[in-house]
Coordinates of C-alpha atoms in Angstrom, one line a residue:
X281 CA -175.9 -91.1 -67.7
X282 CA -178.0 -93.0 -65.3
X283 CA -181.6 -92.8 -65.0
X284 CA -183.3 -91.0 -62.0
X285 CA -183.8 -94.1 -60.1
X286 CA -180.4 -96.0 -60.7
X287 CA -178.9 -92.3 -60.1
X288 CA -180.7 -92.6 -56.4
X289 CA -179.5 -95.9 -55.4
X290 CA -176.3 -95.2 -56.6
X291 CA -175.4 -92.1 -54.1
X292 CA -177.4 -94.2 -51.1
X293 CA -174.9 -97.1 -52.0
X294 CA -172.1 -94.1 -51.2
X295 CA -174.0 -92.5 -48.0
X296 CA -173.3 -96.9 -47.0
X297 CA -170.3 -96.7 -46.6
X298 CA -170.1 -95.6 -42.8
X299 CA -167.9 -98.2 -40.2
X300 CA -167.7 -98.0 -36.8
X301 CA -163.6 -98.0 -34.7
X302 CA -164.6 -99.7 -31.8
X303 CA -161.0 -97.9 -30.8
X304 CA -162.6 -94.5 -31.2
X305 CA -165.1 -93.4 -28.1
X306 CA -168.4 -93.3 -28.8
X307 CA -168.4 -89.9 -27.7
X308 CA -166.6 -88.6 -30.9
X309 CA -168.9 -90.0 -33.2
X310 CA -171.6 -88.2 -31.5
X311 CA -169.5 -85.3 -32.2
X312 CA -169.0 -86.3 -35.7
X313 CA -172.5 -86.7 -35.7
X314 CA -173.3 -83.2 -35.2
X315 CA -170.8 -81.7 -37.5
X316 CA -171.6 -84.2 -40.3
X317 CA -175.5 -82.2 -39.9
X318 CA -173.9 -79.1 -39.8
X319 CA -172.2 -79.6 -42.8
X320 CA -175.3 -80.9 -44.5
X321 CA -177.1 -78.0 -43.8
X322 CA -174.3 -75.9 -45.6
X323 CA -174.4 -77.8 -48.7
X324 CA -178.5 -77.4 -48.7
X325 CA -178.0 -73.8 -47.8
X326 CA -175.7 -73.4 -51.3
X327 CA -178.0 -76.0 -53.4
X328 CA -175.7 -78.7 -53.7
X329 CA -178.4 -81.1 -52.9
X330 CA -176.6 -84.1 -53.8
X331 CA -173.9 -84.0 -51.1
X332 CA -176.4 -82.7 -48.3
X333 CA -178.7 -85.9 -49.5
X334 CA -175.7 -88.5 -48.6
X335 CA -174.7 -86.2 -45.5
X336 CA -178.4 -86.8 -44.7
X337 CA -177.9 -90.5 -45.3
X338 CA -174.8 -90.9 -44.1
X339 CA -175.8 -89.9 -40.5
X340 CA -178.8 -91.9 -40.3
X341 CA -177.0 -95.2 -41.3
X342 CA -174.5 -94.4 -39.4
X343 CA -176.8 -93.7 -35.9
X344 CA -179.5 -96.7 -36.6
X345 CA -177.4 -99.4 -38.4
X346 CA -173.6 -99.0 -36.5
X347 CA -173.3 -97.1 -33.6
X348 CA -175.9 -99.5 -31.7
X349 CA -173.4 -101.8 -32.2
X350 CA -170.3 -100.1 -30.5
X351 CA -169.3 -101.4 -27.1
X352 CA -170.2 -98.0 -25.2
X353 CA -173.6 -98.0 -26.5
X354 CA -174.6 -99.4 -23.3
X355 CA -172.7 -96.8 -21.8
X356 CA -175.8 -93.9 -23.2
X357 CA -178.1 -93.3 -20.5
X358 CA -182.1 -93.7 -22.2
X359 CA -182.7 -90.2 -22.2
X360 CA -179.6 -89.9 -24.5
X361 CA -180.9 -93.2 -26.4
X362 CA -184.2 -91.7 -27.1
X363 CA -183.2 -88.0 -28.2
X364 CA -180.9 -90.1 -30.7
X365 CA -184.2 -91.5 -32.0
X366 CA -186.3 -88.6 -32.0
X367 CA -183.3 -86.9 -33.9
X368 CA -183.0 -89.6 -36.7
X369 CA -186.9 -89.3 -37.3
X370 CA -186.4 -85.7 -38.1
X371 CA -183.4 -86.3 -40.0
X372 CA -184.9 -88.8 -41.9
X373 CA -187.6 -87.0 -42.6
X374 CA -185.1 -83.6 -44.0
X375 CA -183.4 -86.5 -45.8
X376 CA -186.8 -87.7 -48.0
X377 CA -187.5 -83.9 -48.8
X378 CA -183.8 -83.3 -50.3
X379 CA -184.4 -86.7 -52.1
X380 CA -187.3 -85.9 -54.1
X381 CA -185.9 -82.1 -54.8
X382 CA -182.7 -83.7 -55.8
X383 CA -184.6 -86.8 -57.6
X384 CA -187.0 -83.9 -59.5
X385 CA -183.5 -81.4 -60.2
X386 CA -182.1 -84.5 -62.1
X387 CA -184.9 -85.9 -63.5
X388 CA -184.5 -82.4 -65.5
X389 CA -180.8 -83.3 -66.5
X390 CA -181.6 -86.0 -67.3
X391 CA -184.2 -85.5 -69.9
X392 CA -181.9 -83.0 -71.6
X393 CA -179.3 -85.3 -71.7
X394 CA -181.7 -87.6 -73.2
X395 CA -182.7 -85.2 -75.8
X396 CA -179.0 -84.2 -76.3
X397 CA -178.2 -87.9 -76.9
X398 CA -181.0 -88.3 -79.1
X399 CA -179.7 -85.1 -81.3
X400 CA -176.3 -86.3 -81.4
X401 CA -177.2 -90.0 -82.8
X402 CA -179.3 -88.3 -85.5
X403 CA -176.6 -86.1 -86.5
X404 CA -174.2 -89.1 -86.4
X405 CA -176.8 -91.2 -88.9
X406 CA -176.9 -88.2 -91.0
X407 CA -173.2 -87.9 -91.3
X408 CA -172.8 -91.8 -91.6
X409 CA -175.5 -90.8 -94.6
X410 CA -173.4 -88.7 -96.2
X411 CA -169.9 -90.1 -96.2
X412 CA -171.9 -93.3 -97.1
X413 CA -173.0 -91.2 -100.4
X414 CA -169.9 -89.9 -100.9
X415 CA -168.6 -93.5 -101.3
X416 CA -171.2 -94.4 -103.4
X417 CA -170.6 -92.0 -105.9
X418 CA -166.8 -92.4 -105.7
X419 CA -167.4 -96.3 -106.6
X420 CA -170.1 -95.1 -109.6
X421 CA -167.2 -92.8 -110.7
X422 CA -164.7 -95.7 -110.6
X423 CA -166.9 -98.3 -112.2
X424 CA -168.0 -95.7 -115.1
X425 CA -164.2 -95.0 -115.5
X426 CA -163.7 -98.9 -115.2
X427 CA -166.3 -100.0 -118.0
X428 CA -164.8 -96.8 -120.4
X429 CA -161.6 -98.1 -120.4
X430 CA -162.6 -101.8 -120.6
X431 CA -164.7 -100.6 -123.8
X432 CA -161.8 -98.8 -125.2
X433 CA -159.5 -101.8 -124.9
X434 CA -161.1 -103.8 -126.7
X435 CA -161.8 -101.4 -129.4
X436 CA -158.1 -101.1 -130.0
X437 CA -157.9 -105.1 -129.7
X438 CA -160.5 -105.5 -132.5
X439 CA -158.7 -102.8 -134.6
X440 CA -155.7 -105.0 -134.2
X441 CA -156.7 -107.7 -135.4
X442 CA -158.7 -105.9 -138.2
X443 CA -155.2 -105.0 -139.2
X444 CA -153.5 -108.5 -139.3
X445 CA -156.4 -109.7 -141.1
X446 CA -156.1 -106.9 -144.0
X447 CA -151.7 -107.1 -143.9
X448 CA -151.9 -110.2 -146.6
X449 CA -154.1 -108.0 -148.9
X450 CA -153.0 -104.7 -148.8
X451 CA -149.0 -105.2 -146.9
X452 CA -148.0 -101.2 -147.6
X453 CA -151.4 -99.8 -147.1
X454 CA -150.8 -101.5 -143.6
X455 CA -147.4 -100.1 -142.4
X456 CA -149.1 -96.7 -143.0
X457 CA -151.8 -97.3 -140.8
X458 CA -149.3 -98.7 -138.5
X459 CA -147.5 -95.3 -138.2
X460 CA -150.4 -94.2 -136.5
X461 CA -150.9 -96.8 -134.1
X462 CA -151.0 -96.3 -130.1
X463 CA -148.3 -96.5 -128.3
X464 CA -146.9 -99.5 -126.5
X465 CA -148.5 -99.1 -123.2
X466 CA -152.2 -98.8 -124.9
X467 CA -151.4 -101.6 -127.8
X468 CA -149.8 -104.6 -125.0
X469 CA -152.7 -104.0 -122.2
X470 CA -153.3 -107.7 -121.0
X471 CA -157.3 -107.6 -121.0
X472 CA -157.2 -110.7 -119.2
X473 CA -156.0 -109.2 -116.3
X474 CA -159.2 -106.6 -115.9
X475 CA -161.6 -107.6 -113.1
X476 CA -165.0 -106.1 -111.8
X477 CA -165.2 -103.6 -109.0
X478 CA -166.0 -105.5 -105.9
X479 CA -169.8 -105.4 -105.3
X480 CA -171.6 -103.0 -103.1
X481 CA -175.4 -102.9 -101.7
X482 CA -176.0 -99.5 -100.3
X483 CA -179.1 -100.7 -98.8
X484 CA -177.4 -103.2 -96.5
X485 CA -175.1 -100.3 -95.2
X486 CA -177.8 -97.8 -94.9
X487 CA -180.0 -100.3 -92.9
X488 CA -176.7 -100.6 -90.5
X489 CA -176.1 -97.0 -89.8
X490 CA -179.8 -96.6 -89.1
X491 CA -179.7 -99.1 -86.7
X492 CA -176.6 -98.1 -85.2
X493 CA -176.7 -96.2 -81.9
X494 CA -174.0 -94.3 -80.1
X495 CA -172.9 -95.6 -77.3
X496 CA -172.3 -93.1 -74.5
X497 CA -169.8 -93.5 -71.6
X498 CA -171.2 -95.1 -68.1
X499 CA -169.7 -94.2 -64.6
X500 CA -169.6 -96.0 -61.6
X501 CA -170.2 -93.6 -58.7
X502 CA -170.6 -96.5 -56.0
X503 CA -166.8 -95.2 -54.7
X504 CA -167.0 -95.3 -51.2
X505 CA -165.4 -92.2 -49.4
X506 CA -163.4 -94.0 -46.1
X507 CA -164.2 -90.6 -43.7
X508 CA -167.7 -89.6 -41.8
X509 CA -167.6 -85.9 -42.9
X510 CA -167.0 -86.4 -47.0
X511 CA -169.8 -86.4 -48.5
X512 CA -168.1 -88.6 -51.8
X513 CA -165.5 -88.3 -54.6
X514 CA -167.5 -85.4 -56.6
X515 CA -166.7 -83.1 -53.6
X516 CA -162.7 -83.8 -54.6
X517 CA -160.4 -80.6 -55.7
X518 CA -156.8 -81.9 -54.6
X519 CA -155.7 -85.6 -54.9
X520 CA -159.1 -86.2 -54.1
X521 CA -159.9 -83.4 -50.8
X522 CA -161.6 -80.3 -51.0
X523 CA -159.2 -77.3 -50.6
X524 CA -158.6 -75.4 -46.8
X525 CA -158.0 -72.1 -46.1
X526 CA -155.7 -71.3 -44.1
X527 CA -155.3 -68.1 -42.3
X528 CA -151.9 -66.9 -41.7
X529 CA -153.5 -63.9 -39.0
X530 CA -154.5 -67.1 -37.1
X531 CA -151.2 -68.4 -36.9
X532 CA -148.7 -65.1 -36.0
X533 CA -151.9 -64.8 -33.2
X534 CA -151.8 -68.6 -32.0
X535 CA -147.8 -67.4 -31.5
X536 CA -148.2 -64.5 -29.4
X537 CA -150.4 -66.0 -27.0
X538 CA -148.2 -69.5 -26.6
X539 CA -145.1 -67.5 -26.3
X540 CA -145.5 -67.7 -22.4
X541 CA -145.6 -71.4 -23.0
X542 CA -142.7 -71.5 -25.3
X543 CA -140.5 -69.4 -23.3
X544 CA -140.5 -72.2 -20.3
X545 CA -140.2 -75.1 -23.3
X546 CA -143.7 -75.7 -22.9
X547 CA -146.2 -77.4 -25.6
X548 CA -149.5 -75.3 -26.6
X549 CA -152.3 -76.4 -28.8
X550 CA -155.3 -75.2 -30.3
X551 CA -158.4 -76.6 -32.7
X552 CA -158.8 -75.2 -36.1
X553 CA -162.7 -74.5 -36.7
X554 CA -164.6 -73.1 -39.1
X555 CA -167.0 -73.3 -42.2
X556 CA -167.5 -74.6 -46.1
X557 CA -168.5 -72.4 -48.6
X558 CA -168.4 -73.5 -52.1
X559 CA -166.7 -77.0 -51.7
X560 CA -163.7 -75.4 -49.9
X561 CA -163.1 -75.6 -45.7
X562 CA -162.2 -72.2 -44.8
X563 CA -160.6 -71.9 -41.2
X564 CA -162.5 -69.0 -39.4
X565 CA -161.6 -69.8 -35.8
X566 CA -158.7 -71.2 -33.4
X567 CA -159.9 -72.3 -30.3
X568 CA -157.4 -72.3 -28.2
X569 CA -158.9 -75.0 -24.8
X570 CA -158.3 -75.0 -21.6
X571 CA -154.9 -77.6 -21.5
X572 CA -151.8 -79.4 -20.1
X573 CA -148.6 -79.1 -21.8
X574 CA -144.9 -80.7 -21.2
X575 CA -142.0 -79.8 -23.4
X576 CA -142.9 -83.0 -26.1
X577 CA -146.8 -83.1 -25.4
X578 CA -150.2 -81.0 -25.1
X579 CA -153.6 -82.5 -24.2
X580 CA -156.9 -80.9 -24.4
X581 CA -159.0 -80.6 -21.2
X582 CA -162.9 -79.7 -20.6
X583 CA -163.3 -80.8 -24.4
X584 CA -167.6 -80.1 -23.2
X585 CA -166.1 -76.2 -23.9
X586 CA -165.0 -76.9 -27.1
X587 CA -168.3 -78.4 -28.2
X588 CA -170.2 -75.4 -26.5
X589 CA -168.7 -72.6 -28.5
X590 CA -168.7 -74.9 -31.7
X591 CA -172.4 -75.4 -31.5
X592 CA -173.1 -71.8 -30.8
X593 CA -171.2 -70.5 -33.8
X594 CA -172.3 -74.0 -35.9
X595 CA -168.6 -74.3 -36.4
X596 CA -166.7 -77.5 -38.2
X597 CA -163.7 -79.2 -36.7
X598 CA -161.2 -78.9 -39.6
X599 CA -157.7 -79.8 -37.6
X600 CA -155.2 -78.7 -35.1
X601 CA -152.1 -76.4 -34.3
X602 CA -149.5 -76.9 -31.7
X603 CA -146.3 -75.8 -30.9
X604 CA -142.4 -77.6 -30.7
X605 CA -141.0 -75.1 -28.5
X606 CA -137.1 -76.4 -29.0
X607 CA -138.0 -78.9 -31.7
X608 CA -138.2 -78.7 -35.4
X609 CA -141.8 -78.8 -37.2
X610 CA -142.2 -82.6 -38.0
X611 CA -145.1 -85.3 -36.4
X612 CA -144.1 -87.2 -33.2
X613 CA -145.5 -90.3 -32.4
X614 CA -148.0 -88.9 -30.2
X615 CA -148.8 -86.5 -32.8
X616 CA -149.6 -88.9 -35.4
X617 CA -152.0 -90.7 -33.2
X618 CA -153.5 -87.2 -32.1
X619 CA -153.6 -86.5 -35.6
X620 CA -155.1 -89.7 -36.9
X621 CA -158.8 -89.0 -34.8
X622 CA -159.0 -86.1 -36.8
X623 CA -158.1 -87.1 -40.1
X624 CA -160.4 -90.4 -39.9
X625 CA -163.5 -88.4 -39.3
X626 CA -162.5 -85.1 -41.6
X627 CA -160.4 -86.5 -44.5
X628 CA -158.9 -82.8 -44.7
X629 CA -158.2 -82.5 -41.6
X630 CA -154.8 -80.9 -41.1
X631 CA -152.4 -80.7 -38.5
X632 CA -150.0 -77.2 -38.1
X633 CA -146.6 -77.2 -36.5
X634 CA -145.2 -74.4 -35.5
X635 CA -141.3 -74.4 -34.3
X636 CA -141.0 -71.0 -33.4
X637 CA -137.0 -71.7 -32.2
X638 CA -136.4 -71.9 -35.7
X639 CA -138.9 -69.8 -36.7
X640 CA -140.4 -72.9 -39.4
X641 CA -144.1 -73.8 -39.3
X642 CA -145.6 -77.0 -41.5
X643 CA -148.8 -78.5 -42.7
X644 CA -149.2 -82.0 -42.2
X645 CA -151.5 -84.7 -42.9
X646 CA -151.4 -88.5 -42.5
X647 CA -150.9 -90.1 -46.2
X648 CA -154.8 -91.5 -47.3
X649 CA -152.6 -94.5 -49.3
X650 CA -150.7 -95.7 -45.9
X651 CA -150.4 -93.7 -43.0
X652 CA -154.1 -93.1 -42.0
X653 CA -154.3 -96.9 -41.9
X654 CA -151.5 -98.0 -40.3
X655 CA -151.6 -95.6 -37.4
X656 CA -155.7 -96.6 -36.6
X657 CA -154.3 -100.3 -36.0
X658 CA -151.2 -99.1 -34.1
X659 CA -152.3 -100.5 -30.7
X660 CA -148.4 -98.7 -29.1
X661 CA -148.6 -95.6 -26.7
X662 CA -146.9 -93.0 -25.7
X663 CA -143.7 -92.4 -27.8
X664 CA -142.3 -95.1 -30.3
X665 CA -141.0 -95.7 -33.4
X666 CA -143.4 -96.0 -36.7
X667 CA -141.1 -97.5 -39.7
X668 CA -139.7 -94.9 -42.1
X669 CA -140.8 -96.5 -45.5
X670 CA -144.0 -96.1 -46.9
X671 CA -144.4 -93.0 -46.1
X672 CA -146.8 -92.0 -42.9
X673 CA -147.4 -88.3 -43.6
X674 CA -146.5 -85.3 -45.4
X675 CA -147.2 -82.0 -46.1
X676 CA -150.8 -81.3 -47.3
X677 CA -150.8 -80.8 -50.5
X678 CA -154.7 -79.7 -49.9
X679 CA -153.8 -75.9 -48.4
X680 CA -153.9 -72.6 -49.8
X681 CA -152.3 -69.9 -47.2
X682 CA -154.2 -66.9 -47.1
X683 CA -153.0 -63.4 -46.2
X684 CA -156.1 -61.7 -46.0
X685 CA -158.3 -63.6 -44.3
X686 CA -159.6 -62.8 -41.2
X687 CA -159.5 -65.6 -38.1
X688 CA -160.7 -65.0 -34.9
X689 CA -159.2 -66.3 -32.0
X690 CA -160.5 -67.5 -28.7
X691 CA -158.5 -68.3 -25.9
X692 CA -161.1 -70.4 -23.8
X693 CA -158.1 -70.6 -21.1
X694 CA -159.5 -67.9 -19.1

């Protein structure tokens, strides 16, 4: 276990790990921006002070080291420039209060770890101790054992040769005492062939175990998560994401009120929103924006909405839904790159499919291994073809359907 300090640097090593698309407008990462706080504030509202303190950090790097540095900075007017600055002063200064709390939280761990260790290492000397003992008196018990039988040896040797010596003077006195001899295995024992026991100094071992310590395991948490809005690898449930709910309410209702659309082959689309409780991304509202649809294609329009009714109800952009009116559920072209904006700011981020014509709906998310890479560097638009092998995307293996819960749904169309 690290100490306090080394524990610090390590997590602000992970809240480092922010990079800039130049691809991606500057707009969403303003949007990230506010989500990523929002998010913070959920993990200091449920004491997990470690992921709100690289949330914290995270945002600051990311608005004073890199996003002076994408091209449509210049684009921000000064009043925009300098509410960015007055934010990051306040953020900062939220950030240095979570550090010390989380600094004085594991300070505590750390001590009892410390006295834990300490415990463990004297029970382990003891136990060395006493197997050490054991030994000791197992070797004692051998050498006594050794000497007795070396003794008795060469007793019966001396009797031996007693005998020879007396045969000459008294032969049949001697073949009577021979009737009585040992038998064979005692009488031919080859003393010559006896050695010591090997030699053993107990203080030289005791003097090792005392020194010994036990060494305890060390782990190198300077992993750096690829996407704005996780807060690092501890936050990891499934393959490495934090598990979403998914409301199936939400879906039947996102059905009802595209079915207008679908009936005149029509795309419709919506956002998945909602909140984190616990380390899991529950999906509490389906915004459905104001939007242009064709029979292969949706796009959002008056996205300022969006943001609106997200920052009212301190909502967190978790995916999207659409519809293939007379198409199965899979990812277009389009879709994938629609998809990737998502996914590269929420790693969890999911995309829903819904093929009502044959009455299938998916989950899918770009594969973290391949996929998300290769469609941020696809420079093609519009539809085209994206190689079969690796794999893009699949189905999220990160959802748990939910009969229960509740979703509400806002059409912001009217």
């Amino acid at each position: 276990m690290k100490d306090p300090q080394s524990y610090v640097r390590s997590l602000a090593l992970v809240a480092s790990a922010v990079t800039v698309d130049k691809r991606i407008p500057i707009r969403r990462y303003f949007r990230s921006g506010s989500e990523m706080l929002r998010m913070a504030k959920m993990y200091l509202d449920e004491g997990q002070l470690e992921n709100a303190y690289i949330l914290y950090t995270k945002y600051t790097t990311l608005f004073i080291e890199q996003i002076p540095r994408h091209p449509e900075y210049s684009t921000l007017s000064d009043v925009e420039k300098m509410e960015t600055r007055k934010n990051l002063e306040s953020i900062f200064s939220i950030a240095e209060k979570v550090k010390s709390n989380l600094v004085v939280s594991y300070t505590k761990k750390y001590e009892k770890w410390k006295e834990e260790k300490e415990k463990e290492e004297a029970e382990e000397r003891l136990r060395q101790l006493q197997m050490l003992e054991e030994q000791q008196n197992k070797l004692k018990e051998l050498k006594l054992k050794e000497d007795f039988e070396k003794e008795k040896n060469w007793r019966l040797a001396q009797g031996r040769e007693m005998l020879k010596n007396m045969e000459s003077v008294y032969p049949e006195s001697i073949h009577q005492i021979d009737s009585y001899a040992l038998d064979d295995d005692v009488n031919h024992r080859n003393l010559s062939t006896y050695s010591p026991s090997p030699t053993f100094n107990p203080e030289q071992s005791i003097q090792a175990i005392e020194n010994r310590a036990i060494s305890m395991p060390s782990f190198d948490r300077s992993t750096k998560p690829r996407s704005l809005l996780s807060p690092g690898p501890d936050s990891a449930y499934v393959h490495g994401l934090r598990l979403v709910i998914v409301p199936l309410r939400g879906i039947d209702t996102f059905l009802g009120l595209a079915k207008q659309n679908t009936d005149r082959n029509i795309e419709t689309c919506g956002i998945l929103t909602g909140k984190m409780s616990h380390n899991q991304l529950m999906i509490t509202h389906l915004l459905i924006p104001k939007q242009t649809g064709t029979s292969d294609s949706c796009t959002t329009d008056n996205e300022e909405d969006i943001f609106i009714y997200q920052d009212k109800h301190d909502l967190i952009t978790l995916g999207w839904i659409h519809t293939h009116p007379s198409q199965t559920a899979f990812m277009s072209s389009v879709d994938l790159h629609t998809h990737c904006s998502y996914q590269l700011m929420m790693p969890e981020a999911i995309a829903i499919v819904c093929a009502p014509k044959y009455e299938k709906t998916s989950i899918f998310s770009l594969t973290p291994n391949y996929g998300l890479d290769y469609i941020s560097q696809c420079q093609q638009k519009g539809f085209h073809p994206h190689p079969n092998e690796p794999t893009i995307y699949e189905e999220s293996v990160h959802v748990k359907l939910d009969n229960h819960a509740n979703v509400t749904v806002v059409d912001l169309r009217k």
